[in-house]
């Protein structure tokens, strides 16, 4: 791993701590998720779920994942053969790459990429084929995507809703991707950790529900985002038995199991009523609106945010003399507000004047961050 630096999230979080700044870099909420879910974990811990659980996950959680798929997406899932629990979406993504890729296989990925994607594809022997989307509209270039597929394509790794683009792929784009996967006899690994954080009446549509995808897709979710408990690291994969088998074999040699008390609580959480899930989106959407309006008032070029915890902003209107990396350091030190540079999500030559802010924070914190940035840059007339 000597060719890789420390993750941008860790670098910026350390800098934020060092300068005692408001950390809107790394994506995590500053309020823990529902009390009843945390209580369920505490109860499970005190009443005995503390030894190795079954390798695929406790039956209650696998059943809950299957029921959740039926309730939200109308998918019929066999909890015994088609669901696996892992230690966060991150572990499950690793399991997928190690379990599904043979050295030399090509993996189509849309850039900007979430930080672990390229390292895990490469360590698994895969060859990334990058397709680039760029702000402000992050439009999927279909011809490029089509050209990235070849007879060596093993799979496409799709993040939807997309971090950091905050984009929810349209029905049309998803159908197009599904068509390419079928045509090239490939697979799709779908990182859908933000499935319940989509805004403005949008509905998340898992690729696995598209024609031809049921037996070609791995769908990955995470309790971290769905219950605002990012430190728990409980993720789950849903896939047909033939696809799940090599993923589960990898899991057995990586972590083997995941904390059983947390699994029990997540099983409980996935059964919460629809109001909970709608409430999560509504709350995050209100935070987005508040923070994005503040950034716009300061003159940032705010990019549309359709889902996730993140809003991207163009820093050029502020007249700062430097790139996105310098800007993020500057505001950390001078305003005590931290963001992450969007160029960090590109392998090379990414756009250099966009920064990503995480808005899953208390309103008072978001307001304070805007006030601090305003002190540094001043508000713009007519912004
Ligand atoms: N995928 C994406 C796109 C993410 O933003 C994150 C960060 N939460 C993860 C995966 C990792 O999820 P987990 O914490 O469950 O490993
Ligand atoms: N998903 C979070 C983000 O995009 C970070 C998780 C991590 O630090 N690895 O900010």
mmCIF file of C-alpha atoms and ligand atoms in Angstrom:
data_model
loop_
_atom_site.group_PDB
_atom_site.id
_atom_site.type_symbol
_atom_site.label_atom_id
_atom_site.label_comp_id
_atom_site.label_asym_id
_atom_site.label_seq_id
_atom_site.Cartn_x
_atom_site.Cartn_y
_atom_site.Cartn_z
ATOM 1 C CA UNK A 1 0.000 0.000 0.000
ATOM 2 C CA UNK A 2 3.041 2.248 -0.083
ATOM 3 C CA UNK A 3 1.724 4.030 -3.156
ATOM 4 C CA UNK A 4 -1.266 5.360 -1.276
ATOM 5 C CA UNK A 5 -1.437 8.263 1.115
ATOM 6 C CA UNK A 6 -3.686 8.576 4.155
ATOM 7 C CA UNK A 7 -7.364 8.943 3.261
ATOM 8 C CA UNK A 8 -8.504 12.520 2.699
ATOM 9 C CA UNK A 9 -11.172 12.045 5.384
ATOM 10 C CA UNK A 10 -8.583 11.180 8.005
ATOM 11 C CA UNK A 11 -6.191 13.905 6.893
ATOM 12 C CA UNK A 12 -8.848 16.602 7.076
ATOM 13 C CA UNK A 13 -10.317 15.281 10.344
ATOM 14 C CA UNK A 14 -6.882 15.397 11.959
ATOM 15 C CA UNK A 15 -6.382 18.935 10.709
ATOM 16 C CA UNK A 16 -9.837 19.875 12.004
ATOM 17 C CA UNK A 17 -8.942 18.535 15.465
ATOM 18 C CA UNK A 18 -5.595 20.298 15.413
ATOM 19 C CA UNK A 19 -7.276 23.641 14.656
ATOM 20 C CA UNK A 20 -10.369 23.010 16.715
ATOM 21 C CA UNK A 21 -12.500 23.672 13.659
ATOM 22 C CA UNK A 22 -16.068 22.675 12.750
ATOM 23 C CA UNK A 23 -15.517 19.466 10.819
ATOM 24 C CA UNK A 24 -17.706 19.440 7.728
ATOM 25 C CA UNK A 25 -15.142 17.262 5.947
ATOM 26 C CA UNK A 26 -15.580 13.606 6.858
ATOM 27 C CA UNK A 27 -19.203 12.505 6.463
ATOM 28 C CA UNK A 28 -20.845 11.684 9.780
ATOM 29 C CA UNK A 29 -23.820 13.108 11.664
ATOM 30 C CA UNK A 30 -23.193 14.921 14.944
ATOM 31 C CA UNK A 31 -26.317 13.472 16.532
ATOM 32 C CA UNK A 32 -26.552 9.758 17.202
ATOM 33 C CA UNK A 33 -29.384 7.795 15.638
ATOM 34 C CA UNK A 34 -32.606 6.673 17.323
ATOM 35 C CA UNK A 35 -32.539 5.992 21.045
ATOM 36 C CA UNK A 36 -34.604 2.811 20.697
ATOM 37 C CA UNK A 37 -32.082 1.340 18.255
ATOM 38 C CA UNK A 38 -29.214 2.143 20.617
ATOM 39 C CA UNK A 39 -31.226 0.725 23.523
ATOM 40 C CA UNK A 40 -31.775 -2.483 21.540
ATOM 41 C CA UNK A 41 -27.978 -2.775 21.147
ATOM 42 C CA UNK A 42 -27.420 -2.190 24.856
ATOM 43 C CA UNK A 43 -30.076 -4.767 25.765
ATOM 44 C CA UNK A 44 -28.588 -7.324 23.398
ATOM 45 C CA UNK A 45 -25.159 -6.720 24.859
ATOM 46 C CA UNK A 46 -26.365 -7.134 28.458
ATOM 47 C CA UNK A 47 -28.531 -10.166 27.843
ATOM 48 C CA UNK A 48 -25.968 -12.269 26.118
ATOM 49 C CA UNK A 49 -25.390 -11.701 22.411
ATOM 50 C CA UNK A 50 -21.633 -11.471 22.768
ATOM 51 C CA UNK A 51 -20.065 -14.558 21.217
ATOM 52 C CA UNK A 52 -19.422 -15.329 17.556
ATOM 53 C CA UNK A 53 -22.682 -15.139 15.664
ATOM 54 C CA UNK A 54 -23.311 -17.187 12.496
ATOM 55 C CA UNK A 55 -20.875 -16.297 9.732
ATOM 56 C CA UNK A 56 -23.541 -14.867 7.415
ATOM 57 C CA UNK A 57 -25.102 -12.780 10.191
ATOM 58 C CA UNK A 58 -27.760 -13.449 12.820
ATOM 59 C CA UNK A 59 -31.017 -14.772 11.298
ATOM 60 C CA UNK A 60 -33.004 -11.807 12.690
ATOM 61 C CA UNK A 61 -30.904 -9.304 10.751
ATOM 62 C CA UNK A 62 -30.841 -11.321 7.532
ATOM 63 C CA UNK A 63 -34.622 -11.645 7.771
ATOM 64 C CA UNK A 64 -34.934 -7.913 8.440
ATOM 65 C CA UNK A 65 -32.778 -7.076 5.400
ATOM 66 C CA UNK A 66 -34.996 -9.289 3.232
ATOM 67 C CA UNK A 67 -38.193 -7.725 4.619
ATOM 68 C CA UNK A 68 -36.786 -4.235 4.112
ATOM 69 C CA UNK A 69 -36.034 -5.053 0.453
ATOM 70 C CA UNK A 70 -39.626 -6.200 -0.021
ATOM 71 C CA UNK A 71 -41.129 -3.216 1.804
ATOM 72 C CA UNK A 72 -39.177 -0.484 0.017
ATOM 73 C CA UNK A 73 -38.391 -1.998 -3.363
ATOM 74 C CA UNK A 74 -40.785 -4.910 -3.844
ATOM 75 C CA UNK A 75 -37.859 -7.346 -4.053
ATOM 76 C CA UNK A 76 -38.289 -10.969 -3.037
ATOM 77 C CA UNK A 77 -35.164 -12.026 -1.194
ATOM 78 C CA UNK A 78 -34.421 -15.421 0.371
ATOM 79 C CA UNK A 79 -32.855 -14.401 3.684
ATOM 80 C CA UNK A 80 -31.107 -17.730 4.142
ATOM 81 C CA UNK A 81 -29.342 -17.848 0.789
ATOM 82 C CA UNK A 82 -29.221 -14.273 -0.420
ATOM 83 C CA UNK A 83 -28.219 -12.029 2.499
ATOM 84 C CA UNK A 84 -24.860 -11.589 4.193
ATOM 85 C CA UNK A 85 -23.930 -9.222 7.006
ATOM 86 C CA UNK A 86 -20.432 -7.711 7.192
ATOM 87 C CA UNK A 87 -18.544 -5.150 9.233
ATOM 88 C CA UNK A 88 -19.694 -2.078 7.357
ATOM 89 C CA UNK A 89 -20.282 -1.510 3.676
ATOM 90 C CA UNK A 90 -16.511 -1.101 3.451
ATOM 91 C CA UNK A 91 -15.849 -4.704 4.418
ATOM 92 C CA UNK A 92 -18.607 -5.949 2.140
ATOM 93 C CA UNK A 93 -17.150 -3.970 -0.780
ATOM 94 C CA UNK A 94 -13.761 -5.561 -0.071
ATOM 95 C CA UNK A 95 -15.374 -8.994 0.088
ATOM 96 C CA UNK A 96 -17.018 -8.356 -3.275
ATOM 97 C CA UNK A 97 -13.840 -7.276 -5.001
ATOM 98 C CA UNK A 98 -11.710 -10.079 -3.552
ATOM 99 C CA UNK A 99 -14.449 -12.626 -4.099
ATOM 100 C CA UNK A 100 -15.558 -11.699 -7.601
ATOM 101 C CA UNK A 101 -12.478 -10.385 -9.435
ATOM 102 C CA UNK A 102 -9.769 -12.482 -11.065
ATOM 103 C CA UNK A 103 -6.435 -10.790 -11.786
ATOM 104 C CA UNK A 104 -6.741 -8.842 -15.031
ATOM 105 C CA UNK A 105 -10.519 -8.430 -14.894
ATOM 106 C CA UNK A 106 -11.708 -4.951 -15.712
ATOM 107 C CA UNK A 107 -13.929 -2.996 -13.369
ATOM 108 C CA UNK A 108 -15.899 -0.022 -14.638
ATOM 109 C CA UNK A 109 -16.130 2.777 -12.055
ATOM 110 C CA UNK A 110 -17.597 6.229 -12.240
ATOM 111 C CA UNK A 111 -15.155 8.901 -11.134
ATOM 112 C CA UNK A 112 -15.148 10.759 -8.696
ATOM 113 C CA UNK A 113 -14.848 7.577 -6.648
ATOM 114 C CA UNK A 114 -15.358 6.940 -2.967
ATOM 115 C CA UNK A 115 -11.899 6.620 -1.450
ATOM 116 C CA UNK A 116 -11.611 2.856 -0.957
ATOM 117 C CA UNK A 117 -12.805 1.808 -4.433
ATOM 118 C CA UNK A 118 -9.616 2.028 -6.465
ATOM 119 C CA UNK A 119 -7.279 0.544 -3.840
ATOM 120 C CA UNK A 120 -9.517 -2.471 -3.268
ATOM 121 C CA UNK A 121 -10.109 -3.079 -6.965
ATOM 122 C CA UNK A 122 -6.377 -2.999 -7.606
ATOM 123 C CA UNK A 123 -5.428 -5.169 -4.619
ATOM 124 C CA UNK A 124 -7.912 -7.717 -5.886
ATOM 125 C CA UNK A 125 -6.053 -7.710 -9.215
ATOM 126 C CA UNK A 126 -8.716 -5.723 -11.032
ATOM 127 C CA UNK A 127 -8.021 -3.080 -13.646
ATOM 128 C CA UNK A 128 -10.161 0.037 -13.105
ATOM 129 C CA UNK A 129 -11.789 1.569 -16.187
ATOM 130 C CA UNK A 130 -12.780 5.045 -15.117
ATOM 131 C CA UNK A 131 -15.658 7.033 -16.526
ATOM 132 C CA UNK A 132 -15.601 10.646 -15.465
ATOM 133 C CA UNK A 133 -18.463 12.855 -14.379
ATOM 134 C CA UNK A 134 -17.844 16.473 -13.428
ATOM 135 C CA UNK A 135 -19.596 19.295 -11.635
ATOM 136 C CA UNK A 136 -21.765 21.271 -11.969
ATOM 137 C CA UNK A 137 -24.218 18.771 -13.509
ATOM 138 C CA UNK A 138 -22.337 15.469 -13.121
ATOM 139 C CA UNK A 139 -24.081 14.166 -16.257
ATOM 140 C CA UNK A 140 -23.304 10.536 -17.035
ATOM 141 C CA UNK A 141 -21.504 10.478 -20.410
ATOM 142 C CA UNK A 142 -23.189 7.454 -21.919
ATOM 143 C CA UNK A 143 -20.815 7.064 -24.862
ATOM 144 C CA UNK A 144 -17.831 7.007 -22.471
ATOM 145 C CA UNK A 145 -19.564 4.512 -20.250
ATOM 146 C CA UNK A 146 -20.333 2.271 -23.186
ATOM 147 C CA UNK A 147 -16.732 2.539 -24.383
ATOM 148 C CA UNK A 148 -15.428 1.559 -20.934
ATOM 149 C CA UNK A 149 -17.086 -1.854 -21.183
ATOM 150 C CA UNK A 150 -15.192 -4.583 -23.056
ATOM 151 C CA UNK A 151 -14.993 -8.356 -23.230
ATOM 152 C CA UNK A 152 -12.725 -8.160 -20.171
ATOM 153 C CA UNK A 153 -15.290 -6.331 -18.028
ATOM 154 C CA UNK A 154 -16.089 -8.328 -14.918
ATOM 155 C CA UNK A 155 -18.221 -5.790 -13.166
ATOM 156 C CA UNK A 156 -19.315 -2.224 -12.745
ATOM 157 C CA UNK A 157 -18.990 -0.729 -9.271
ATOM 158 C CA UNK A 158 -21.829 1.746 -8.948
ATOM 159 C CA UNK A 159 -22.389 4.160 -6.084
ATOM 160 C CA UNK A 160 -25.989 5.379 -6.004
ATOM 161 C CA UNK A 161 -26.854 7.823 -4.444
ATOM 162 C CA UNK A 162 -23.377 9.024 -5.305
ATOM 163 C CA UNK A 163 -20.796 10.338 -2.863
ATOM 164 C CA UNK A 164 -19.428 12.995 -3.434
ATOM 165 C CA UNK A 165 -21.591 14.061 -6.411
ATOM 166 C CA UNK A 166 -24.786 13.892 -4.286
ATOM 167 C CA UNK A 167 -26.471 12.577 -7.397
ATOM 168 C CA UNK A 168 -29.326 10.099 -7.557
ATOM 169 C CA UNK A 169 -29.146 8.304 -10.894
ATOM 170 C CA UNK A 170 -32.220 8.641 -13.056
ATOM 171 C CA UNK A 171 -34.330 5.676 -14.025
ATOM 172 C CA UNK A 172 -33.027 6.138 -17.585
ATOM 173 C CA UNK A 173 -29.376 6.095 -16.576
ATOM 174 C CA UNK A 174 -29.943 2.987 -14.473
ATOM 175 C CA UNK A 175 -31.732 1.220 -17.329
ATOM 176 C CA UNK A 176 -28.830 2.162 -19.607
ATOM 177 C CA UNK A 177 -26.275 0.769 -17.141
ATOM 178 C CA UNK A 178 -28.334 -2.405 -16.709
ATOM 179 C CA UNK A 179 -28.414 -2.819 -20.490
ATOM 180 C CA UNK A 180 -24.618 -2.592 -20.718
ATOM 181 C CA UNK A 181 -24.164 -5.080 -17.881
ATOM 182 C CA UNK A 182 -26.403 -7.611 -19.631
ATOM 183 C CA UNK A 183 -24.861 -7.014 -23.060
ATOM 184 C CA UNK A 184 -21.364 -7.617 -21.705
ATOM 185 C CA UNK A 185 -22.381 -10.540 -19.539
ATOM 186 C CA UNK A 186 -20.998 -8.627 -16.554
ATOM 187 C CA UNK A 187 -21.940 -8.043 -12.914
ATOM 188 C CA UNK A 188 -22.780 -4.952 -10.881
ATOM 189 C CA UNK A 189 -21.769 -4.185 -7.314
ATOM 190 C CA UNK A 190 -24.033 -1.434 -6.040
ATOM 191 C CA UNK A 191 -23.003 0.648 -3.065
ATOM 192 C CA UNK A 192 -26.337 2.030 -1.888
ATOM 193 C CA UNK A 193 -25.439 3.176 1.622
ATOM 194 C CA UNK A 194 -27.349 6.460 1.121
ATOM 195 C CA UNK A 195 -30.526 4.716 -0.060
ATOM 196 C CA UNK A 196 -32.617 6.456 2.627
ATOM 197 C CA UNK A 197 -31.054 9.894 2.235
ATOM 198 C CA UNK A 198 -32.642 11.164 -0.988
ATOM 199 C CA UNK A 199 -34.415 14.485 -1.362
ATOM 200 C CA UNK A 200 -37.223 16.436 -3.004
ATOM 201 C CA UNK A 201 -39.584 13.529 -3.422
ATOM 202 C CA UNK A 202 -37.037 11.321 -5.200
ATOM 203 C CA UNK A 203 -37.152 7.601 -4.616
ATOM 204 C CA UNK A 204 -34.093 5.419 -4.568
ATOM 205 C CA UNK A 205 -34.239 2.691 -7.231
ATOM 206 C CA UNK A 206 -31.839 -0.207 -6.688
ATOM 207 C CA UNK A 207 -30.223 -1.443 -9.895
ATOM 208 C CA UNK A 208 -30.985 -5.008 -8.808
ATOM 209 C CA UNK A 209 -34.656 -4.310 -9.567
ATOM 210 C CA UNK A 210 -33.999 -3.562 -13.265
ATOM 211 C CA UNK A 211 -34.558 -6.139 -16.024
ATOM 212 C CA UNK A 212 -31.836 -8.752 -16.167
ATOM 213 C CA UNK A 213 -30.205 -7.524 -12.949
ATOM 214 C CA UNK A 214 -31.590 -9.842 -10.281
ATOM 215 C CA UNK A 215 -28.855 -12.438 -10.781
ATOM 216 C CA UNK A 216 -26.108 -10.019 -11.775
ATOM 217 C CA UNK A 217 -26.221 -7.480 -8.951
ATOM 218 C CA UNK A 218 -24.922 -7.250 -5.425
ATOM 219 C CA UNK A 219 -26.789 -4.599 -3.463
ATOM 220 C CA UNK A 220 -25.003 -3.152 -0.426
ATOM 221 C CA UNK A 221 -26.570 -1.202 2.428
ATOM 222 C CA UNK A 222 -25.227 0.108 5.728
ATOM 223 C CA UNK A 223 -26.695 0.786 9.146
ATOM 224 C CA UNK A 224 -24.191 3.606 9.547
ATOM 225 C CA UNK A 225 -26.107 5.896 7.211
ATOM 226 C CA UNK A 226 -29.604 4.475 7.647
ATOM 227 C CA UNK A 227 -29.523 4.924 11.433
ATOM 228 C CA UNK A 228 -27.006 7.766 11.800
ATOM 229 C CA UNK A 229 -24.617 5.439 13.629
ATOM 230 C CA UNK A 230 -21.569 5.526 11.393
ATOM 231 C CA UNK A 231 -19.212 4.040 13.967
ATOM 232 C CA UNK A 232 -21.189 0.819 14.198
ATOM 233 C CA UNK A 233 -19.922 -0.590 10.907
ATOM 234 C CA UNK A 234 -22.736 -2.983 10.144
ATOM 235 C CA UNK A 235 -23.272 -3.498 6.408
ATOM 236 C CA UNK A 236 -25.300 -6.004 4.415
ATOM 237 C CA UNK A 237 -25.139 -7.508 0.954
ATOM 238 C CA UNK A 238 -28.055 -8.917 -1.007
ATOM 239 C CA UNK A 239 -27.340 -11.069 -4.055
ATOM 240 C CA UNK A 240 -28.431 -14.313 -5.696
ATOM 241 C CA UNK A 241 -26.847 -17.402 -4.066
ATOM 242 C CA UNK A 242 -24.273 -17.965 -6.849
ATOM 243 C CA UNK A 243 -22.949 -14.416 -6.450
ATOM 244 C CA UNK A 244 -23.151 -14.344 -2.686
ATOM 245 C CA UNK A 245 -21.146 -17.568 -2.246
ATOM 246 C CA UNK A 246 -17.688 -16.193 -3.211
ATOM 247 C CA UNK A 247 -18.414 -12.972 -1.310
ATOM 248 C CA UNK A 248 -19.282 -14.958 1.819
ATOM 249 C CA UNK A 249 -16.150 -17.082 1.427
ATOM 250 C CA UNK A 250 -14.089 -13.917 1.438
ATOM 251 C CA UNK A 251 -15.960 -12.554 4.448
ATOM 252 C CA UNK A 252 -15.190 -15.730 6.389
ATOM 253 C CA UNK A 253 -11.469 -15.081 5.993
ATOM 254 C CA UNK A 254 -11.595 -11.319 6.549
ATOM 255 C CA UNK A 255 -13.697 -10.670 9.649
ATOM 256 C CA UNK A 256 -15.766 -13.893 9.732
ATOM 257 C CA UNK A 257 -18.481 -12.154 11.759
ATOM 258 C CA UNK A 258 -19.794 -8.783 12.896
ATOM 259 C CA UNK A 259 -20.706 -7.662 16.439
ATOM 260 C CA UNK A 260 -23.879 -9.647 17.223
ATOM 261 C CA UNK A 261 -25.410 -7.105 19.622
ATOM 262 C CA UNK A 262 -25.197 -4.409 16.966
ATOM 263 C CA UNK A 263 -26.690 -6.804 14.432
ATOM 264 C CA UNK A 264 -29.672 -7.380 16.730
ATOM 265 C CA UNK A 265 -30.233 -3.645 17.067
ATOM 266 C CA UNK A 266 -30.004 -3.079 13.325
ATOM 267 C CA UNK A 267 -32.539 -5.886 12.790
ATOM 268 C CA UNK A 268 -34.858 -4.018 15.122
ATOM 269 C CA UNK A 269 -34.136 -0.704 13.378
ATOM 270 C CA UNK A 270 -34.889 -1.965 9.882
ATOM 271 C CA UNK A 271 -38.356 -2.821 11.143
ATOM 272 C CA UNK A 272 -39.116 0.756 12.210
ATOM 273 C CA UNK A 273 -42.164 2.318 10.607
ATOM 274 C CA UNK A 274 -42.113 4.302 7.380
ATOM 275 C CA UNK A 275 -42.201 7.589 9.298
ATOM 276 C CA UNK A 276 -38.724 6.950 10.597
ATOM 277 C CA UNK A 277 -37.222 6.530 7.128
ATOM 278 C CA UNK A 278 -39.141 9.478 5.684
ATOM 279 C CA UNK A 279 -38.174 11.547 8.717
ATOM 280 C CA UNK A 280 -34.478 10.824 8.134
ATOM 281 C CA UNK A 281 -34.673 12.166 4.568
ATOM 282 C CA UNK A 282 -36.776 15.145 5.620
ATOM 283 C CA UNK A 283 -34.374 16.109 8.390
ATOM 284 C CA UNK A 284 -31.325 15.839 6.154
ATOM 285 C CA UNK A 285 -33.110 17.769 3.431
ATOM 286 C CA UNK A 286 -33.859 20.649 5.821
ATOM 287 C CA UNK A 287 -30.179 20.734 6.794
ATOM 288 C CA UNK A 288 -29.186 20.755 3.123
ATOM 289 C CA UNK A 289 -31.525 23.674 2.412
ATOM 290 C CA UNK A 290 -30.282 25.682 5.348
ATOM 291 C CA UNK A 291 -26.606 25.144 4.676
ATOM 292 C CA UNK A 292 -26.803 25.487 0.880
ATOM 293 C CA UNK A 293 -28.678 28.797 1.262
ATOM 294 C CA UNK A 294 -25.934 30.030 3.607
ATOM 295 C CA UNK A 295 -23.182 29.067 1.152
ATOM 296 C CA UNK A 296 -25.032 30.733 -1.719
ATOM 297 C CA UNK A 297 -25.366 33.920 0.314
ATOM 298 C CA UNK A 298 -21.591 33.967 0.757
ATOM 299 C CA UNK A 299 -21.132 33.688 -2.989
ATOM 300 C CA UNK A 300 -20.214 29.992 -3.328
ATOM 301 C CA UNK A 301 -21.465 28.361 -6.530
ATOM 302 C CA UNK A 302 -23.645 25.718 -4.873
ATOM 303 C CA UNK A 303 -24.171 22.548 -6.921
ATOM 304 C CA UNK A 304 -27.487 20.663 -6.792
ATOM 305 C CA UNK A 305 -27.652 18.001 -4.122
ATOM 306 C CA UNK A 306 -30.160 15.210 -4.710
ATOM 307 C CA UNK A 307 -29.178 12.965 -1.814
ATOM 308 C CA UNK A 308 -26.376 11.920 0.650
ATOM 309 C CA UNK A 309 -24.833 14.068 3.400
ATOM 310 C CA UNK A 310 -22.885 16.271 1.012
ATOM 311 C CA UNK A 311 -23.082 19.484 -0.925
ATOM 312 C CA UNK A 312 -20.407 20.517 -3.390
ATOM 313 C CA UNK A 313 -19.601 24.160 -3.955
ATOM 314 C CA UNK A 314 -17.599 26.041 -6.560
ATOM 315 C CA UNK A 315 -15.059 28.270 -4.801
ATOM 316 C CA UNK A 316 -14.137 30.419 -7.813
ATOM 317 C CA UNK A 317 -16.639 33.200 -7.106
ATOM 318 C CA UNK A 318 -14.878 33.824 -3.772
ATOM 319 C CA UNK A 319 -11.737 34.939 -5.562
ATOM 320 C CA UNK A 320 -9.458 32.683 -3.494
ATOM 321 C CA UNK A 321 -5.974 32.387 -4.928
ATOM 322 C CA UNK A 322 -5.316 28.645 -4.835
ATOM 323 C CA UNK A 323 -6.808 25.244 -5.557
ATOM 324 C CA UNK A 324 -9.406 23.213 -3.638
ATOM 325 C CA UNK A 325 -6.776 21.583 -1.407
ATOM 326 C CA UNK A 326 -5.322 24.947 -0.428
ATOM 327 C CA UNK A 327 -8.816 26.311 0.088
ATOM 328 C CA UNK A 328 -9.780 23.502 2.491
ATOM 329 C CA UNK A 329 -6.627 24.055 4.514
ATOM 330 C CA UNK A 330 -7.143 27.808 4.460
ATOM 331 C CA UNK A 331 -10.696 27.726 5.798
ATOM 332 C CA UNK A 332 -9.709 25.160 8.444
ATOM 333 C CA UNK A 333 -6.983 27.424 9.777
ATOM 334 C CA UNK A 334 -8.460 30.882 9.127
ATOM 335 C CA UNK A 335 -12.204 30.285 9.626
ATOM 336 C CA UNK A 336 -12.110 27.075 11.680
ATOM 337 C CA UNK A 337 -14.423 25.289 9.264
ATOM 338 C CA UNK A 338 -13.257 22.150 7.451
ATOM 339 C CA UNK A 339 -14.330 20.757 4.070
ATOM 340 C CA UNK A 340 -12.738 18.227 1.705
ATOM 341 C CA UNK A 341 -11.351 18.950 -1.760
ATOM 342 C CA UNK A 342 -13.306 17.275 -4.545
ATOM 343 C CA UNK A 343 -10.105 16.670 -6.553
ATOM 344 C CA UNK A 344 -9.192 14.022 -3.952
ATOM 345 C CA UNK A 345 -11.954 11.823 -5.399
ATOM 346 C CA UNK A 346 -10.321 11.768 -8.846
ATOM 347 C CA UNK A 347 -7.332 9.583 -9.703
ATOM 348 C CA UNK A 348 -5.584 12.372 -11.629
ATOM 349 C CA UNK A 349 -6.396 15.837 -12.923
ATOM 350 C CA UNK A 350 -9.727 16.312 -11.224
ATOM 351 C CA UNK A 351 -11.428 19.692 -11.189
ATOM 352 C CA UNK A 352 -9.577 21.904 -8.729
ATOM 353 C CA UNK A 353 -12.093 24.458 -7.598
ATOM 354 C CA UNK A 354 -14.820 22.449 -5.925
ATOM 355 C CA UNK A 355 -15.085 21.510 -2.260
ATOM 356 C CA UNK A 356 -17.430 19.108 -0.476
ATOM 357 C CA UNK A 357 -19.189 20.078 2.744
ATOM 358 C CA UNK A 358 -20.994 17.588 4.994
ATOM 359 C CA UNK A 359 -24.273 19.055 6.249
ATOM 360 C CA UNK A 360 -25.466 16.217 8.518
ATOM 361 C CA UNK A 361 -24.927 18.448 11.554
ATOM 362 C CA UNK A 362 -27.042 20.349 14.064
ATOM 363 C CA UNK A 363 -28.573 23.501 12.633
ATOM 364 C CA UNK A 364 -26.713 25.679 15.155
ATOM 365 C CA UNK A 365 -23.417 24.168 13.985
ATOM 366 C CA UNK A 366 -24.281 24.746 10.331
ATOM 367 C CA UNK A 367 -25.207 28.358 11.136
ATOM 368 C CA UNK A 368 -21.996 28.857 13.065
ATOM 369 C CA UNK A 369 -19.967 27.452 10.147
ATOM 370 C CA UNK A 370 -21.648 29.905 7.777
ATOM 371 C CA UNK A 371 -21.067 32.767 10.225
ATOM 372 C CA UNK A 372 -17.367 31.880 10.449
ATOM 373 C CA UNK A 373 -17.012 31.669 6.674
ATOM 374 C CA UNK A 374 -18.841 34.963 6.365
ATOM 375 C CA UNK A 375 -16.366 36.567 8.702
ATOM 376 C CA UNK A 376 -13.563 35.367 6.469
ATOM 377 C CA UNK A 377 -15.075 36.082 3.072
ATOM 378 C CA UNK A 378 -17.956 38.482 3.718
ATOM 379 C CA UNK A 379 -21.416 38.062 2.210
ATOM 380 C CA UNK A 380 -21.925 38.810 -1.468
ATOM 381 C CA UNK A 381 -24.497 41.232 -2.714
ATOM 382 C CA UNK A 382 -26.897 39.644 -5.175
ATOM 383 C CA UNK A 383 -25.441 36.204 -4.555
HETATM 384 N N1 LIG B 1 -19.696 3.796 0.545
HETATM 385 C C1 LIG B 1 -19.883 5.128 0.535
HETATM 386 C C2 LIG B 1 -20.262 5.782 -0.739
HETATM 387 C C3 LIG B 1 -19.715 5.865 1.703
HETATM 388 O O1 LIG B 1 -19.873 7.186 1.686
HETATM 389 C C4 LIG B 1 -19.334 5.197 2.876
HETATM 390 C C5 LIG B 1 -19.074 5.988 4.118
HETATM 391 N N2 LIG B 1 -20.063 5.803 4.962
HETATM 392 C C6 LIG B 1 -19.163 3.806 2.845
HETATM 393 C C7 LIG B 1 -19.335 3.143 1.668
HETATM 394 C C8 LIG B 1 -18.750 3.042 4.056
HETATM 395 O O2 LIG B 1 -19.822 2.570 4.809
HETATM 396 P P1 LIG B 1 -19.555 1.792 6.191
HETATM 397 O O3 LIG B 1 -19.272 2.823 7.225
HETATM 398 O O4 LIG B 1 -20.799 1.036 6.430
HETATM 399 O O5 LIG B 1 -18.379 0.914 5.973
HETATM 400 N N1 LIG B 2 -18.146 8.143 4.083
HETATM 401 C C1 LIG B 2 -17.483 9.214 4.725
HETATM 402 C C2 LIG B 2 -17.237 10.356 3.748
HETATM 403 O O1 LIG B 2 -17.412 10.249 2.554
HETATM 404 C C3 LIG B 2 -16.162 8.887 5.354
HETATM 405 C C4 LIG B 2 -15.912 7.540 5.880
HETATM 406 C C5 LIG B 2 -14.428 7.400 6.148
HETATM 407 O O2 LIG B 2 -13.856 8.231 6.813
HETATM 408 N N2 LIG B 2 -13.842 6.384 5.604
HETATM 409 O O3 LIG B 2 -16.856 11.381 4.213
#
